[in-house]
Amino acid sequence: MREKVEAALEKIRPHLRRDGGDVELVEITAEGVVRVRLTGACKGCPMSRLTLRNGVEKVVLKEVPEVVAVEAVQDDAPTASTSCCPSA
């Protein structure tokens, strides 16, 4: 399943990278929950929750039916970005 999830993330990465962000696969639980970390401009961005749900989760759930949810994991100290989501 990991390969399928990585392939799905590759489909969303160009959109995230266009705005200076990215997504990293952290783990897939036995229950089918995918845990990801938003990085770059997406890390700490006020729109990151929307990006996760309407971008990353939507693509992963469509491409990998075995996945039941996508969750973001946070680092201890989020960084603010002045250039996140300029096209939003």
Short mmCIF file of N, CA, C and O in Angstrom, two decimals:
data_model
loop_
_atom_site.label_atom_id
_atom_site.label_comp_id
_atom_site.label_asym_id
_atom_site.label_seq_id
_atom_site.Cartn_x
_atom_site.Cartn_y
_atom_site.Cartn_z
N MET A 1 0.82 -1.20 0.00
CA MET A 1 0.00 0.00 0.00
C MET A 1 0.87 1.26 0.00
O MET A 1 0.45 2.28 -0.54
N ARG A 2 2.05 1.17 0.59
CA ARG A 2 2.93 2.34 0.66
C ARG A 2 3.24 2.91 -0.73
O ARG A 2 3.24 4.13 -0.92
N GLU A 3 3.48 2.03 -1.68
CA GLU A 3 3.80 2.47 -3.03
C GLU A 3 2.62 3.22 -3.65
O GLU A 3 2.80 4.22 -4.35
N LYS A 4 1.40 2.74 -3.41
CA LYS A 4 0.20 3.41 -3.93
C LYS A 4 0.04 4.79 -3.32
O LYS A 4 -0.32 5.75 -4.00
N VAL A 5 0.27 4.89 -2.02
CA VAL A 5 0.14 6.19 -1.33
C VAL A 5 1.20 7.15 -1.86
O VAL A 5 0.89 8.32 -2.15
N GLU A 6 2.44 6.69 -2.00
CA GLU A 6 3.50 7.55 -2.54
C GLU A 6 3.14 8.03 -3.95
O GLU A 6 3.36 9.19 -4.29
N ALA A 7 2.59 7.14 -4.76
CA ALA A 7 2.18 7.52 -6.12
C ALA A 7 1.08 8.58 -6.08
O ALA A 7 1.08 9.53 -6.88
N ALA A 8 0.14 8.44 -5.16
CA ALA A 8 -0.92 9.44 -5.01
C ALA A 8 -0.35 10.78 -4.56
O ALA A 8 -0.74 11.84 -5.07
N LEU A 9 0.59 10.76 -3.64
CA LEU A 9 1.22 11.99 -3.18
C LEU A 9 1.98 12.68 -4.31
O LEU A 9 2.02 13.91 -4.38
N GLU A 10 2.56 11.89 -5.20
CA GLU A 10 3.27 12.47 -6.35
C GLU A 10 2.32 13.27 -7.24
O GLU A 10 2.74 14.21 -7.90
N LYS A 11 1.04 12.91 -7.25
CA LYS A 11 0.06 13.64 -8.07
C LYS A 11 -0.25 15.01 -7.48
O LYS A 11 -0.58 15.93 -8.23
N ILE A 12 -0.18 15.15 -6.17
CA ILE A 12 -0.51 16.43 -5.53
C ILE A 12 0.72 17.31 -5.33
O ILE A 12 0.62 18.52 -5.22
N ARG A 13 1.89 16.71 -5.32
CA ARG A 13 3.13 17.46 -5.05
C ARG A 13 3.35 18.66 -5.97
O ARG A 13 3.77 19.72 -5.50
N PRO A 14 3.12 18.55 -7.28
CA PRO A 14 3.36 19.72 -8.13
C PRO A 14 2.56 20.95 -7.70
O PRO A 14 3.05 22.08 -7.78
N HIS A 15 1.35 20.74 -7.22
CA HIS A 15 0.51 21.85 -6.77
C HIS A 15 1.08 22.47 -5.50
O HIS A 15 1.07 23.69 -5.34
N LEU A 16 1.53 21.63 -4.59
CA LEU A 16 2.12 22.12 -3.35
C LEU A 16 3.44 22.84 -3.62
O LEU A 16 3.70 23.90 -3.06
N ARG A 17 4.25 22.27 -4.47
CA ARG A 17 5.57 22.84 -4.77
C ARG A 17 5.46 24.17 -5.50
O ARG A 17 6.32 25.04 -5.34
N ARG A 18 4.42 24.32 -6.28
CA ARG A 18 4.19 25.59 -6.98
C ARG A 18 4.09 26.74 -5.99
O ARG A 18 4.52 27.87 -6.27
N ASP A 19 3.57 26.45 -4.80
CA ASP A 19 3.43 27.47 -3.76
C ASP A 19 4.53 27.38 -2.71
O ASP A 19 4.42 27.97 -1.64
N GLY A 20 5.58 26.61 -2.99
CA GLY A 20 6.71 26.54 -2.07
C GLY A 20 6.58 25.50 -0.98
O GLY A 20 7.34 25.51 -0.01
N GLY A 21 5.63 24.59 -1.08
CA GLY A 21 5.42 23.57 -0.06
C GLY A 21 5.68 22.17 -0.58
O GLY A 21 6.11 21.98 -1.71
N ASP A 22 5.41 21.21 0.27
CA ASP A 22 5.56 19.80 -0.10
C ASP A 22 4.84 18.96 0.95
O ASP A 22 4.36 19.48 1.95
N VAL A 23 4.81 17.66 0.71
CA VAL A 23 4.20 16.72 1.65
C VAL A 23 5.12 15.51 1.76
O VAL A 23 5.71 15.08 0.78
N GLU A 24 5.23 15.00 2.98
CA GLU A 24 6.09 13.86 3.26
C GLU A 24 5.27 12.78 3.94
O GLU A 24 4.54 13.05 4.89
N LEU A 25 5.37 11.56 3.45
CA LEU A 25 4.68 10.43 4.07
C LEU A 25 5.43 10.04 5.33
O LEU A 25 6.62 9.74 5.29
N VAL A 26 4.73 10.03 6.46
CA VAL A 26 5.33 9.68 7.74
C VAL A 26 5.09 8.21 8.04
O VAL A 26 6.02 7.47 8.33
N GLU A 27 3.82 7.79 7.96
CA GLU A 27 3.50 6.38 8.23
C GLU A 27 2.11 6.05 7.72
O GLU A 27 1.30 6.94 7.46
N ILE A 28 1.87 4.76 7.62
CA ILE A 28 0.54 4.24 7.35
C ILE A 28 0.25 3.27 8.47
O ILE A 28 0.99 2.30 8.68
N THR A 29 -0.82 3.52 9.21
CA THR A 29 -1.15 2.66 10.34
C THR A 29 -1.82 1.37 9.86
O THR A 29 -2.30 1.28 8.73
N ALA A 30 -1.87 0.40 10.76
CA ALA A 30 -2.53 -0.87 10.46
C ALA A 30 -4.02 -0.67 10.17
O ALA A 30 -4.65 -1.47 9.47
N GLU A 31 -4.58 0.41 10.69
CA GLU A 31 -6.01 0.72 10.48
C GLU A 31 -6.26 1.43 9.15
O GLU A 31 -7.41 1.74 8.82
N GLY A 32 -5.21 1.76 8.40
CA GLY A 32 -5.39 2.42 7.11
C GLY A 32 -5.37 3.94 7.18
O GLY A 32 -5.83 4.61 6.26
N VAL A 33 -4.82 4.49 8.26
CA VAL A 33 -4.70 5.94 8.38
C VAL A 33 -3.31 6.35 7.87
O VAL A 33 -2.30 5.81 8.31
N VAL A 34 -3.31 7.28 6.94
CA VAL A 34 -2.06 7.80 6.39
C VAL A 34 -1.71 9.06 7.17
O VAL A 34 -2.52 9.97 7.30
N ARG A 35 -0.48 9.09 7.67
CA ARG A 35 0.00 10.27 8.40
C ARG A 35 1.06 10.94 7.55
O ARG A 35 2.02 10.29 7.11
N VAL A 36 0.87 12.23 7.31
CA VAL A 36 1.77 13.01 6.47
C VAL A 36 2.26 14.25 7.22
O VAL A 36 1.65 14.67 8.20
N ARG A 37 3.34 14.81 6.74
CA ARG A 37 3.85 16.06 7.27
C ARG A 37 3.90 17.06 6.13
O ARG A 37 4.52 16.79 5.09
N LEU A 38 3.24 18.19 6.32
CA LEU A 38 3.34 19.27 5.34
C LEU A 38 4.63 20.03 5.62
O LEU A 38 4.95 20.32 6.78
N THR A 39 5.37 20.36 4.57
CA THR A 39 6.66 21.01 4.73
C THR A 39 6.75 22.27 3.88
O THR A 39 5.84 22.56 3.09
N GLY A 40 7.85 22.99 4.04
CA GLY A 40 8.06 24.21 3.26
C GLY A 40 7.03 25.25 3.63
O GLY A 40 6.68 25.41 4.79
N ALA A 41 6.53 25.95 2.63
CA ALA A 41 5.55 27.01 2.86
C ALA A 41 4.25 26.48 3.44
O ALA A 41 3.51 27.22 4.09
N CYS A 42 3.96 25.19 3.25
CA CYS A 42 2.73 24.61 3.78
C CYS A 42 2.80 24.42 5.29
O CYS A 42 1.78 24.36 5.96
N LYS A 43 4.01 24.30 5.83
CA LYS A 43 4.19 24.11 7.26
C LYS A 43 3.84 25.40 7.98
O LYS A 43 4.44 26.43 7.77
N GLY A 44 2.82 25.36 8.80
CA GLY A 44 2.40 26.53 9.55
C GLY A 44 1.51 27.49 8.78
O GLY A 44 1.12 28.52 9.31
N CYS A 45 1.21 27.18 7.55
CA CYS A 45 0.35 28.05 6.75
C CYS A 45 -1.08 28.01 7.29
O CYS A 45 -1.59 26.94 7.64
N PRO A 46 -1.74 29.15 7.36
CA PRO A 46 -3.13 29.17 7.84
C PRO A 46 -4.08 28.32 6.98
O PRO A 46 -5.11 27.88 7.46
N MET A 47 -3.71 28.08 5.74
CA MET A 47 -4.56 27.30 4.84
C MET A 47 -4.19 25.82 4.83
O MET A 47 -4.74 25.05 4.06
N SER A 48 -3.24 25.40 5.67
CA SER A 48 -2.74 24.02 5.60
C SER A 48 -3.83 22.99 5.89
O SER A 48 -3.82 21.91 5.29
N ARG A 49 -4.75 23.27 6.77
CA ARG A 49 -5.83 22.32 7.05
C ARG A 49 -6.70 22.12 5.79
O ARG A 49 -7.08 21.00 5.46
N LEU A 50 -6.97 23.19 5.10
CA LEU A 50 -7.74 23.11 3.86
C LEU A 50 -6.95 22.36 2.78
O LEU A 50 -7.51 21.52 2.06
N THR A 51 -5.67 22.63 2.71
CA THR A 51 -4.80 21.93 1.75
C THR A 51 -4.81 20.44 2.03
O THR A 51 -4.90 19.62 1.12
N LEU A 52 -4.73 20.08 3.30
CA LEU A 52 -4.73 18.67 3.68
C LEU A 52 -6.03 18.00 3.26
O LEU A 52 -6.02 16.94 2.63
N ARG A 53 -7.15 18.58 3.61
CA ARG A 53 -8.45 17.95 3.33
C ARG A 53 -8.84 17.97 1.86
O ARG A 53 -9.24 16.97 1.30
N ASN A 54 -8.75 19.14 1.25
CA ASN A 54 -9.25 19.28 -0.13
C ASN A 54 -8.22 18.94 -1.19
O ASN A 54 -8.57 18.86 -2.37
N GLY A 55 -6.99 18.77 -0.78
CA GLY A 55 -5.94 18.41 -1.73
C GLY A 55 -5.40 17.02 -1.46
O GLY A 55 -5.75 16.06 -2.14
N VAL A 56 -4.60 16.91 -0.43
CA VAL A 56 -3.90 15.67 -0.14
C VAL A 56 -4.86 14.53 0.15
O VAL A 56 -4.81 13.47 -0.48
N GLU A 57 -5.77 14.71 1.09
CA GLU A 57 -6.69 13.63 1.46
C GLU A 57 -7.57 13.21 0.29
O GLU A 57 -7.76 12.01 0.04
N LYS A 58 -8.08 14.17 -0.44
CA LYS A 58 -8.96 13.87 -1.56
C LYS A 58 -8.26 12.97 -2.59
O LYS A 58 -8.83 11.98 -3.05
N VAL A 59 -7.03 13.29 -2.92
CA VAL A 59 -6.29 12.52 -3.91
C VAL A 59 -5.95 11.13 -3.37
O VAL A 59 -6.13 10.12 -4.05
N VAL A 60 -5.46 11.07 -2.13
CA VAL A 60 -5.07 9.78 -1.56
C VAL A 60 -6.27 8.84 -1.44
O VAL A 60 -6.20 7.67 -1.81
N LEU A 61 -7.40 9.34 -0.94
CA LEU A 61 -8.58 8.49 -0.80
C LEU A 61 -9.09 8.00 -2.15
O LEU A 61 -9.56 6.87 -2.27
N LYS A 62 -9.00 8.84 -3.16
CA LYS A 62 -9.45 8.44 -4.50
C LYS A 62 -8.53 7.38 -5.10
O LYS A 62 -8.99 6.40 -5.69
N GLU A 63 -7.23 7.56 -4.94
CA GLU A 63 -6.25 6.67 -5.55
C GLU A 63 -6.02 5.38 -4.78
O GLU A 63 -5.62 4.38 -5.36
N VAL A 64 -6.24 5.41 -3.47
CA VAL A 64 -5.95 4.24 -2.62
C VAL A 64 -7.17 3.96 -1.74
O VAL A 64 -7.27 4.46 -0.62
N PRO A 65 -8.13 3.18 -2.23
CA PRO A 65 -9.37 2.94 -1.49
C PRO A 65 -9.17 2.29 -0.12
O PRO A 65 -10.04 2.41 0.74
N GLU A 66 -8.03 1.64 0.10
CA GLU A 66 -7.78 0.99 1.39
C GLU A 66 -7.53 2.01 2.50
O GLU A 66 -7.65 1.68 3.68
N VAL A 67 -7.21 3.22 2.13
CA VAL A 67 -6.95 4.27 3.12
C VAL A 67 -8.29 4.78 3.65
O VAL A 67 -9.21 5.05 2.89
N VAL A 68 -8.38 4.93 4.97
CA VAL A 68 -9.62 5.40 5.59
C VAL A 68 -9.56 6.88 5.97
O VAL A 68 -10.59 7.53 6.11
N ALA A 69 -8.35 7.42 6.17
CA ALA A 69 -8.20 8.82 6.55
C ALA A 69 -6.77 9.27 6.31
O ALA A 69 -5.86 8.46 6.23
N VAL A 70 -6.61 10.59 6.23
CA VAL A 70 -5.29 11.19 6.12
C VAL A 70 -5.18 12.22 7.24
O VAL A 70 -6.08 13.05 7.41
N GLU A 71 -4.10 12.14 8.01
CA GLU A 71 -3.88 13.05 9.13
C GLU A 71 -2.53 13.73 8.96
O GLU A 71 -1.58 13.12 8.46
N ALA A 72 -2.45 14.97 9.43
CA ALA A 72 -1.17 15.67 9.43
C ALA A 72 -0.52 15.52 10.80
O ALA A 72 -1.20 15.56 11.82
N VAL A 73 0.78 15.31 10.79
CA VAL A 73 1.55 15.34 12.03
C VAL A 73 2.30 16.66 12.05
O VAL A 73 2.68 17.19 11.02
N GLN A 74 2.47 17.20 13.23
CA GLN A 74 3.10 18.51 13.39
C GLN A 74 4.45 18.37 14.05
O GLN A 74 4.63 17.55 14.94
N ASP A 75 5.38 19.21 13.63
CA ASP A 75 6.63 19.37 14.36
C ASP A 75 6.33 20.24 15.57
O ASP A 75 5.30 20.91 15.63
N ASP A 76 7.23 20.28 16.51
CA ASP A 76 7.02 21.07 17.72
C ASP A 76 6.93 22.56 17.46
O ASP A 76 6.19 23.28 18.11
N ALA A 77 7.71 23.07 16.53
CA ALA A 77 7.76 24.51 16.30
C ALA A 77 7.43 24.85 14.86
O ALA A 77 8.31 24.89 14.00
N PRO A 78 6.15 25.09 14.55
CA PRO A 78 5.80 25.46 13.17
C PRO A 78 6.41 26.80 12.80
O PRO A 78 6.56 27.68 13.65
N THR A 79 6.78 26.92 11.55
CA THR A 79 7.35 28.18 11.07
C THR A 79 6.33 28.94 10.26
O THR A 79 5.58 28.36 9.49
N ALA A 80 6.30 30.23 10.43
CA ALA A 80 5.38 31.05 9.67
C ALA A 80 6.00 31.34 8.31
O ALA A 80 7.21 31.47 8.19
N SER A 81 5.17 31.41 7.31
CA SER A 81 5.67 31.72 5.98
C SER A 81 4.88 32.88 5.42
O SER A 81 3.66 32.91 5.50
N THR A 82 5.58 33.80 4.84
CA THR A 82 4.88 34.94 4.24
C THR A 82 4.48 34.66 2.81
O THR A 82 3.77 35.44 2.21
N SER A 83 4.94 33.53 2.26
CA SER A 83 4.66 33.27 0.85
C SER A 83 3.80 32.04 0.62
O SER A 83 3.76 31.52 -0.46
N CYS A 84 3.12 31.55 1.65
CA CYS A 84 2.31 30.35 1.45
C CYS A 84 1.05 30.67 0.66
O CYS A 84 0.49 31.74 0.76
N CYS A 85 0.67 29.70 -0.14
CA CYS A 85 -0.61 29.74 -0.87
C CYS A 85 -0.85 31.03 -1.63
O CYS A 85 -1.95 31.58 -1.55
N PRO A 86 0.09 31.55 -2.39
CA PRO A 86 -0.16 32.80 -3.11
C PRO A 86 -1.25 32.69 -4.15
O PRO A 86 -1.89 33.67 -4.50
N SER A 87 -1.51 31.46 -4.62
CA SER A 87 -2.54 31.31 -5.65
C SER A 87 -3.90 31.01 -5.06
O SER A 87 -4.86 30.85 -5.78
N ALA A 88 -4.01 30.94 -3.74
CA ALA A 88 -5.30 30.63 -3.10
C ALA A 88 -6.16 31.84 -3.01
O ALA A 88 -5.73 32.95 -3.01
#
